[in-house]
């Protein structure tokens, strides 16, 4: 069962959601639903320019509440548990030019 579905429409959207400081890899998911640290979820996501939905099981490791500082969106950071290196590879290949950007992300 899929708990959340995320479509990353642009590279900028994916960049803002990517959490490289979570090891081995994490993604931020904007949501107004209530979640708790340690909660396990199954997430389906689609990368920019792709028609394929990828899936992973993950654990909530970050929470941005409504009204978070810096105008950051409400949502959760999820550490990818299933096949993290495969997901990391797909994401970082797309973001190879963006990773050195100083643009604000959804988390830090």
Short mmCIF file of N, CA, C and O in Angstrom, two decimals:
data_model
loop_
_atom_site.label_atom_id
_atom_site.label_comp_id
_atom_site.label_asym_id
_atom_site.label_seq_id
_atom_site.Cartn_x
_atom_site.Cartn_y
_atom_site.Cartn_z
N UNK A 1 0.84 -1.18 0.00
CA UNK A 1 0.00 0.00 0.00
C UNK A 1 0.89 1.25 0.00
O UNK A 1 1.82 1.37 0.79
N UNK A 2 0.59 2.18 -0.88
CA UNK A 2 1.33 3.44 -0.98
C UNK A 2 0.71 4.44 -0.01
O UNK A 2 -0.49 4.67 -0.02
N UNK A 3 1.55 5.03 0.83
CA UNK A 3 1.08 6.02 1.80
C UNK A 3 1.06 7.44 1.21
O UNK A 3 0.16 8.21 1.51
N UNK A 4 2.07 7.77 0.41
CA UNK A 4 2.17 9.11 -0.19
C UNK A 4 2.69 8.99 -1.62
O UNK A 4 3.52 8.12 -1.91
N UNK A 5 2.22 9.86 -2.49
CA UNK A 5 2.68 9.93 -3.88
C UNK A 5 3.21 11.33 -4.13
O UNK A 5 2.56 12.31 -3.79
N UNK A 6 4.41 11.41 -4.71
CA UNK A 6 5.06 12.70 -4.96
C UNK A 6 5.49 12.77 -6.42
O UNK A 6 6.13 11.84 -6.92
N UNK A 7 5.17 13.88 -7.07
CA UNK A 7 5.65 14.11 -8.43
C UNK A 7 6.61 15.30 -8.38
O UNK A 7 6.20 16.41 -8.03
N UNK A 8 7.86 15.04 -8.71
CA UNK A 8 8.85 16.12 -8.79
C UNK A 8 8.81 16.62 -10.24
O UNK A 8 9.39 16.01 -11.13
N UNK A 9 8.09 17.71 -10.45
CA UNK A 9 7.86 18.22 -11.80
C UNK A 9 9.08 18.85 -12.43
O UNK A 9 9.23 18.83 -13.65
N UNK A 10 9.95 19.46 -11.60
CA UNK A 10 11.11 20.15 -12.12
C UNK A 10 12.36 19.74 -11.33
O UNK A 10 12.25 19.25 -10.20
N UNK A 11 13.52 20.01 -11.91
CA UNK A 11 14.77 19.74 -11.19
C UNK A 11 14.86 20.61 -9.94
O UNK A 11 15.37 20.17 -8.91
N UNK A 12 14.34 21.82 -10.01
CA UNK A 12 14.38 22.71 -8.85
C UNK A 12 13.53 22.14 -7.71
O UNK A 12 13.95 22.17 -6.55
N UNK A 13 12.39 21.61 -8.03
CA UNK A 13 11.52 20.97 -7.03
C UNK A 13 12.25 19.79 -6.39
O UNK A 13 12.24 19.62 -5.17
N UNK A 14 12.90 18.96 -7.20
CA UNK A 14 13.66 17.82 -6.69
C UNK A 14 14.83 18.29 -5.84
O UNK A 14 15.08 17.76 -4.75
N UNK A 15 15.54 19.33 -6.30
CA UNK A 15 16.66 19.88 -5.53
C UNK A 15 16.21 20.32 -4.15
O UNK A 15 16.86 20.05 -3.15
N UNK A 16 15.08 21.04 -4.09
CA UNK A 16 14.59 21.53 -2.80
C UNK A 16 14.18 20.39 -1.86
O UNK A 16 14.20 20.55 -0.65
N UNK A 17 13.83 19.23 -2.43
CA UNK A 17 13.38 18.09 -1.61
C UNK A 17 14.50 17.13 -1.24
O UNK A 17 14.36 16.36 -0.29
N UNK A 18 15.60 17.18 -1.96
CA UNK A 18 16.68 16.22 -1.72
C UNK A 18 17.38 16.52 -0.39
O UNK A 18 17.66 17.68 -0.07
N UNK A 19 17.66 15.48 0.37
CA UNK A 19 18.29 15.63 1.69
C UNK A 19 19.60 14.82 1.72
O UNK A 19 19.66 13.73 2.29
N UNK A 20 20.68 15.36 1.13
CA UNK A 20 21.93 14.61 1.06
C UNK A 20 22.59 14.41 2.43
O UNK A 20 23.45 13.55 2.57
N UNK A 21 22.18 15.18 3.43
CA UNK A 21 22.77 15.04 4.76
C UNK A 21 22.16 13.86 5.53
O UNK A 21 22.64 13.52 6.60
N UNK A 22 21.10 13.26 5.00
CA UNK A 22 20.53 12.05 5.59
C UNK A 22 21.25 10.87 4.95
O UNK A 22 21.31 10.76 3.73
N UNK A 23 21.81 10.01 5.77
CA UNK A 23 22.56 8.88 5.23
C UNK A 23 21.75 7.60 5.30
O UNK A 23 21.14 7.34 6.32
N UNK A 24 21.68 6.84 4.23
CA UNK A 24 22.38 7.06 2.96
C UNK A 24 21.71 8.08 2.05
O UNK A 24 22.37 8.69 1.23
N UNK A 25 20.38 8.30 2.20
CA UNK A 25 19.70 9.28 1.35
C UNK A 25 18.31 9.58 1.92
O UNK A 25 17.70 8.73 2.55
N UNK A 26 17.84 10.81 1.68
CA UNK A 26 16.51 11.18 2.14
C UNK A 26 15.84 12.15 1.19
O UNK A 26 16.49 12.82 0.40
N UNK A 27 14.52 12.19 1.26
CA UNK A 27 13.71 13.11 0.46
C UNK A 27 12.70 13.80 1.36
O UNK A 27 12.14 13.18 2.26
N UNK A 28 12.44 15.07 1.07
CA UNK A 28 11.41 15.82 1.77
C UNK A 28 10.12 15.70 0.98
O UNK A 28 10.11 15.85 -0.24
N UNK A 29 9.03 15.46 1.69
CA UNK A 29 7.72 15.34 1.06
C UNK A 29 6.81 16.39 1.68
O UNK A 29 6.57 16.36 2.89
N UNK A 30 6.33 17.32 0.86
CA UNK A 30 5.39 18.32 1.36
C UNK A 30 4.06 17.64 1.65
O UNK A 30 3.52 16.93 0.80
N UNK A 31 3.57 17.85 2.85
CA UNK A 31 2.28 17.27 3.24
C UNK A 31 1.74 18.01 4.45
O UNK A 31 2.51 18.48 5.28
N UNK A 32 0.44 18.11 4.52
CA UNK A 32 -0.19 18.70 5.69
C UNK A 32 -0.72 17.61 6.62
O UNK A 32 -1.25 17.89 7.68
N UNK A 33 -0.55 16.35 6.20
CA UNK A 33 -0.97 15.22 7.03
C UNK A 33 -0.04 15.11 8.24
O UNK A 33 1.13 15.47 8.18
N UNK A 34 -0.56 14.59 9.33
CA UNK A 34 0.21 14.43 10.55
C UNK A 34 1.03 13.14 10.51
O UNK A 34 0.49 12.07 10.18
N UNK A 35 2.32 13.26 10.82
CA UNK A 35 3.23 12.11 10.87
C UNK A 35 4.10 12.25 12.11
O UNK A 35 4.16 13.32 12.71
N UNK A 36 4.78 11.19 12.47
CA UNK A 36 5.63 11.23 13.65
C UNK A 36 7.01 10.65 13.32
O UNK A 36 7.15 9.85 12.39
N UNK A 37 8.02 11.10 14.08
CA UNK A 37 9.38 10.61 13.87
C UNK A 37 9.41 9.10 14.05
O UNK A 37 8.80 8.56 14.97
N UNK A 38 10.11 8.44 13.14
CA UNK A 38 10.23 6.98 13.19
C UNK A 38 9.12 6.25 12.45
O UNK A 38 9.22 5.05 12.24
N UNK A 39 8.09 6.96 12.04
CA UNK A 39 6.99 6.33 11.32
C UNK A 39 7.50 5.76 10.00
O UNK A 39 8.25 6.42 9.28
N UNK A 40 7.10 4.54 9.68
CA UNK A 40 7.49 3.94 8.40
C UNK A 40 6.39 4.15 7.38
O UNK A 40 5.20 3.99 7.69
N UNK A 41 6.79 4.54 6.18
CA UNK A 41 5.86 4.84 5.10
C UNK A 41 6.34 4.20 3.81
O UNK A 41 7.54 3.97 3.63
N UNK A 42 5.41 3.97 2.90
CA UNK A 42 5.76 3.58 1.54
C UNK A 42 5.42 4.76 0.65
O UNK A 42 4.30 5.27 0.67
N UNK A 43 6.42 5.20 -0.11
CA UNK A 43 6.27 6.40 -0.93
C UNK A 43 6.55 6.06 -2.39
O UNK A 43 7.52 5.36 -2.70
N UNK A 44 5.69 6.56 -3.27
CA UNK A 44 5.91 6.47 -4.71
C UNK A 44 6.25 7.86 -5.19
O UNK A 44 5.65 8.84 -4.74
N UNK A 45 7.24 7.96 -6.07
CA UNK A 45 7.61 9.28 -6.59
C UNK A 45 8.00 9.18 -8.04
O UNK A 45 8.39 8.13 -8.54
N UNK A 46 7.86 10.31 -8.73
CA UNK A 46 8.20 10.40 -10.13
C UNK A 46 9.20 11.52 -10.31
O UNK A 46 9.00 12.64 -9.82
N UNK A 47 10.30 11.21 -10.98
CA UNK A 47 11.36 12.20 -11.21
C UNK A 47 11.04 13.05 -12.43
O UNK A 47 10.29 12.63 -13.32
N UNK A 48 11.60 14.26 -12.50
CA UNK A 48 11.35 15.14 -13.65
C UNK A 48 11.74 14.45 -14.96
O UNK A 48 12.78 13.79 -15.04
N UNK A 49 10.87 14.57 -15.95
CA UNK A 49 11.16 14.01 -17.27
C UNK A 49 10.92 12.52 -17.37
O UNK A 49 11.17 11.91 -18.41
N UNK A 50 10.42 11.90 -16.33
CA UNK A 50 10.18 10.45 -16.33
C UNK A 50 8.68 10.17 -16.27
O UNK A 50 7.91 10.95 -15.73
N UNK A 51 8.30 9.05 -16.83
CA UNK A 51 6.90 8.61 -16.73
C UNK A 51 6.78 7.43 -15.76
O UNK A 51 5.69 6.94 -15.52
N UNK A 52 7.92 7.01 -15.22
CA UNK A 52 7.95 5.86 -14.31
C UNK A 52 7.85 6.31 -12.86
O UNK A 52 8.52 7.26 -12.46
N UNK A 53 7.03 5.63 -12.10
CA UNK A 53 6.95 5.89 -10.66
C UNK A 53 7.89 4.92 -9.96
O UNK A 53 7.87 3.73 -10.21
N UNK A 54 8.74 5.47 -9.09
CA UNK A 54 9.64 4.67 -8.27
C UNK A 54 9.03 4.58 -6.88
O UNK A 54 8.28 5.46 -6.46
N UNK A 55 9.36 3.52 -6.16
CA UNK A 55 8.78 3.30 -4.84
C UNK A 55 9.85 2.96 -3.83
O UNK A 55 10.84 2.32 -4.16
N UNK A 56 9.64 3.37 -2.58
CA UNK A 56 10.54 2.95 -1.52
C UNK A 56 9.80 2.94 -0.18
O UNK A 56 8.78 3.60 -0.01
N UNK A 57 10.34 2.17 0.73
CA UNK A 57 9.91 2.22 2.13
C UNK A 57 10.90 3.13 2.83
O UNK A 57 12.09 3.10 2.56
N UNK A 58 10.37 3.97 3.71
CA UNK A 58 11.23 4.91 4.41
C UNK A 58 10.75 5.18 5.82
O UNK A 58 9.66 4.74 6.22
N UNK A 59 11.57 5.92 6.53
CA UNK A 59 11.29 6.26 7.92
C UNK A 59 11.34 7.78 8.09
O UNK A 59 12.28 8.43 7.61
N UNK A 60 10.35 8.36 8.75
CA UNK A 60 10.29 9.80 8.97
C UNK A 60 11.41 10.20 9.93
O UNK A 60 11.51 9.68 11.04
N UNK A 61 12.28 11.11 9.46
CA UNK A 61 13.42 11.57 10.27
C UNK A 61 13.42 13.09 10.45
O UNK A 61 14.29 13.63 11.12
N UNK A 62 12.47 13.78 9.85
CA UNK A 62 12.43 15.24 9.88
C UNK A 62 10.98 15.68 9.76
O UNK A 62 10.23 15.10 8.98
N UNK A 63 10.61 16.69 10.50
CA UNK A 63 9.25 17.23 10.39
C UNK A 63 9.31 18.75 10.34
O UNK A 63 9.92 19.38 11.21
N UNK A 64 8.71 19.33 9.30
CA UNK A 64 8.49 20.77 9.21
C UNK A 64 7.02 20.98 9.55
O UNK A 64 6.14 20.56 8.80
N UNK A 65 6.72 21.63 10.67
CA UNK A 65 5.32 21.88 11.00
C UNK A 65 4.76 23.01 10.14
O UNK A 65 5.51 23.75 9.50
N UNK A 66 3.44 23.16 10.15
CA UNK A 66 2.83 24.33 9.50
C UNK A 66 3.44 25.57 10.12
O UNK A 66 3.64 25.63 11.33
N UNK A 67 3.78 26.55 9.31
CA UNK A 67 4.37 27.79 9.82
C UNK A 67 5.84 27.66 10.15
O UNK A 67 6.37 28.43 10.95
N UNK A 68 6.54 26.71 9.54
CA UNK A 68 7.97 26.52 9.80
C UNK A 68 8.75 27.79 9.44
O UNK A 68 8.35 28.56 8.57
N UNK A 69 9.88 27.98 10.11
CA UNK A 69 10.69 29.18 9.89
C UNK A 69 11.21 29.24 8.45
O UNK A 69 11.34 28.22 7.78
N UNK A 70 11.50 30.44 8.01
CA UNK A 70 12.07 30.63 6.68
C UNK A 70 11.09 30.39 5.56
O UNK A 70 11.49 30.25 4.41
N UNK A 71 9.81 30.31 5.86
CA UNK A 71 8.81 30.08 4.82
C UNK A 71 8.87 28.68 4.24
O UNK A 71 8.37 28.43 3.15
N UNK A 72 9.49 27.76 4.97
CA UNK A 72 9.60 26.39 4.47
C UNK A 72 8.24 25.70 4.53
O UNK A 72 7.46 25.94 5.43
N UNK A 73 7.98 24.82 3.57
CA UNK A 73 6.67 24.16 3.52
C UNK A 73 6.51 23.12 4.62
O UNK A 73 7.49 22.53 5.09
N UNK A 74 5.27 22.89 5.02
CA UNK A 74 4.97 21.81 5.97
C UNK A 74 5.24 20.48 5.27
O UNK A 74 4.99 20.32 4.07
N UNK A 75 5.78 19.53 6.03
CA UNK A 75 6.03 18.22 5.44
C UNK A 75 7.00 17.42 6.28
O UNK A 75 7.32 17.77 7.41
N UNK A 76 7.46 16.33 5.67
CA UNK A 76 8.33 15.39 6.37
C UNK A 76 9.56 15.05 5.54
O UNK A 76 9.50 15.02 4.31
N UNK A 77 10.65 14.77 6.23
CA UNK A 77 11.85 14.25 5.59
C UNK A 77 11.86 12.75 5.85
O UNK A 77 11.65 12.31 6.98
N UNK A 78 12.06 11.98 4.78
CA UNK A 78 11.99 10.53 4.88
C UNK A 78 13.32 9.92 4.47
O UNK A 78 13.82 10.17 3.37
N UNK A 79 13.89 9.13 5.37
CA UNK A 79 15.11 8.38 5.07
C UNK A 79 14.70 7.16 4.26
O UNK A 79 13.82 6.40 4.66
N UNK A 80 15.32 6.99 3.09
CA UNK A 80 15.00 5.87 2.22
C UNK A 80 15.67 4.61 2.76
O UNK A 80 16.88 4.58 2.96
N UNK A 81 14.85 3.59 2.99
CA UNK A 81 15.35 2.34 3.57
C UNK A 81 15.57 1.27 2.50
O UNK A 81 16.58 0.57 2.51
N UNK A 82 14.62 1.11 1.57
CA UNK A 82 14.74 0.07 0.55
C UNK A 82 15.55 0.57 -0.64
O UNK A 82 15.26 1.62 -1.20
N UNK A 83 16.59 -0.17 -0.98
CA UNK A 83 17.46 0.14 -2.12
C UNK A 83 17.90 1.60 -2.15
O UNK A 83 17.78 2.28 -3.17
N UNK A 84 18.45 2.11 -1.04
CA UNK A 84 18.79 3.54 -0.99
C UNK A 84 19.82 3.96 -2.04
O UNK A 84 19.71 5.06 -2.59
N UNK A 85 20.79 3.12 -2.31
CA UNK A 85 21.83 3.51 -3.28
C UNK A 85 21.26 3.65 -4.69
O UNK A 85 21.70 4.52 -5.45
N UNK A 86 20.27 2.84 -5.05
CA UNK A 86 19.63 2.95 -6.37
C UNK A 86 18.89 4.28 -6.48
O UNK A 86 19.03 5.00 -7.47
N UNK A 87 18.13 4.64 -5.45
CA UNK A 87 17.39 5.90 -5.47
C UNK A 87 18.36 7.09 -5.47
O UNK A 87 18.18 8.05 -6.22
N UNK A 88 19.40 6.99 -4.66
CA UNK A 88 20.40 8.06 -4.59
C UNK A 88 21.06 8.26 -5.95
O UNK A 88 21.23 9.40 -6.40
N UNK A 89 21.38 7.18 -6.63
CA UNK A 89 22.00 7.24 -7.95
C UNK A 89 21.08 7.98 -8.94
O UNK A 89 21.53 8.89 -9.66
N UNK A 90 19.80 7.59 -9.00
CA UNK A 90 18.85 8.23 -9.92
C UNK A 90 18.73 9.73 -9.63
O UNK A 90 18.77 10.56 -10.54
N UNK A 91 18.60 10.07 -8.36
CA UNK A 91 18.41 11.47 -7.96
C UNK A 91 19.66 12.29 -8.23
O UNK A 91 19.60 13.37 -8.84
N UNK A 92 20.82 11.80 -7.81
CA UNK A 92 22.05 12.58 -7.98
C UNK A 92 22.46 12.70 -9.44
O UNK A 92 23.08 13.70 -9.81
N UNK A 93 22.14 11.72 -10.27
CA UNK A 93 22.42 11.86 -11.70
C UNK A 93 21.65 13.05 -12.27
O UNK A 93 22.18 13.82 -13.06
N UNK A 94 20.39 13.19 -11.87
CA UNK A 94 19.59 14.31 -12.36
C UNK A 94 20.07 15.64 -11.78
O UNK A 94 20.02 16.67 -12.45
N UNK A 95 20.51 15.62 -10.54
CA UNK A 95 20.88 16.85 -9.85
C UNK A 95 22.37 17.18 -9.93
O UNK A 95 22.82 18.10 -9.24
N UNK A 96 23.11 16.51 -10.74
CA UNK A 96 24.57 16.66 -10.75
C UNK A 96 25.03 18.12 -10.84
O UNK A 96 25.98 18.51 -10.18
N UNK A 97 24.33 18.94 -11.59
CA UNK A 97 24.72 20.36 -11.72
C UNK A 97 24.13 21.22 -10.60
O UNK A 97 24.62 22.30 -10.34
N UNK A 98 23.08 20.75 -9.98
CA UNK A 98 22.36 21.52 -8.97
C UNK A 98 22.96 21.38 -7.57
O UNK A 98 22.74 22.23 -6.72
N UNK A 99 23.67 20.27 -7.28
CA UNK A 99 24.07 19.96 -5.92
C UNK A 99 24.98 21.02 -5.29
O UNK A 99 25.01 21.16 -4.08
N UNK A 100 25.70 21.77 -6.10
CA UNK A 100 26.59 22.80 -5.56
C UNK A 100 25.86 24.14 -5.39
O UNK A 100 26.43 25.11 -4.93
N UNK A 101 24.58 24.16 -5.72
CA UNK A 101 23.79 25.39 -5.64
C UNK A 101 23.65 25.84 -4.19
O UNK A 101 23.62 25.05 -3.27
N UNK A 102 23.54 27.12 -4.01
CA UNK A 102 23.32 27.68 -2.68
C UNK A 102 21.85 27.98 -2.44
O UNK A 102 21.50 28.61 -1.44
N UNK A 103 20.98 27.55 -3.36
CA UNK A 103 19.55 27.83 -3.22
C UNK A 103 18.99 27.18 -1.96
O UNK A 103 19.44 26.11 -1.53
N UNK A 104 17.98 27.82 -1.39
CA UNK A 104 17.32 27.30 -0.21
C UNK A 104 16.59 25.99 -0.54
O UNK A 104 16.05 25.82 -1.62
N UNK A 105 16.62 25.07 0.42
CA UNK A 105 15.87 23.82 0.25
C UNK A 105 14.68 23.84 1.21
O UNK A 105 14.49 24.79 1.96
N UNK A 106 13.92 22.77 1.20
CA UNK A 106 12.76 22.67 2.09
C UNK A 106 13.15 22.40 3.53
O UNK A 106 12.32 22.50 4.43
N UNK A 107 14.42 22.04 3.77
CA UNK A 107 14.82 21.65 5.11
C UNK A 107 15.94 22.50 5.71
O UNK A 107 15.88 22.84 6.88
N UNK A 108 16.97 22.78 4.98
CA UNK A 108 18.10 23.52 5.53
C UNK A 108 18.55 24.62 4.60
O UNK A 108 18.38 24.57 3.45
#
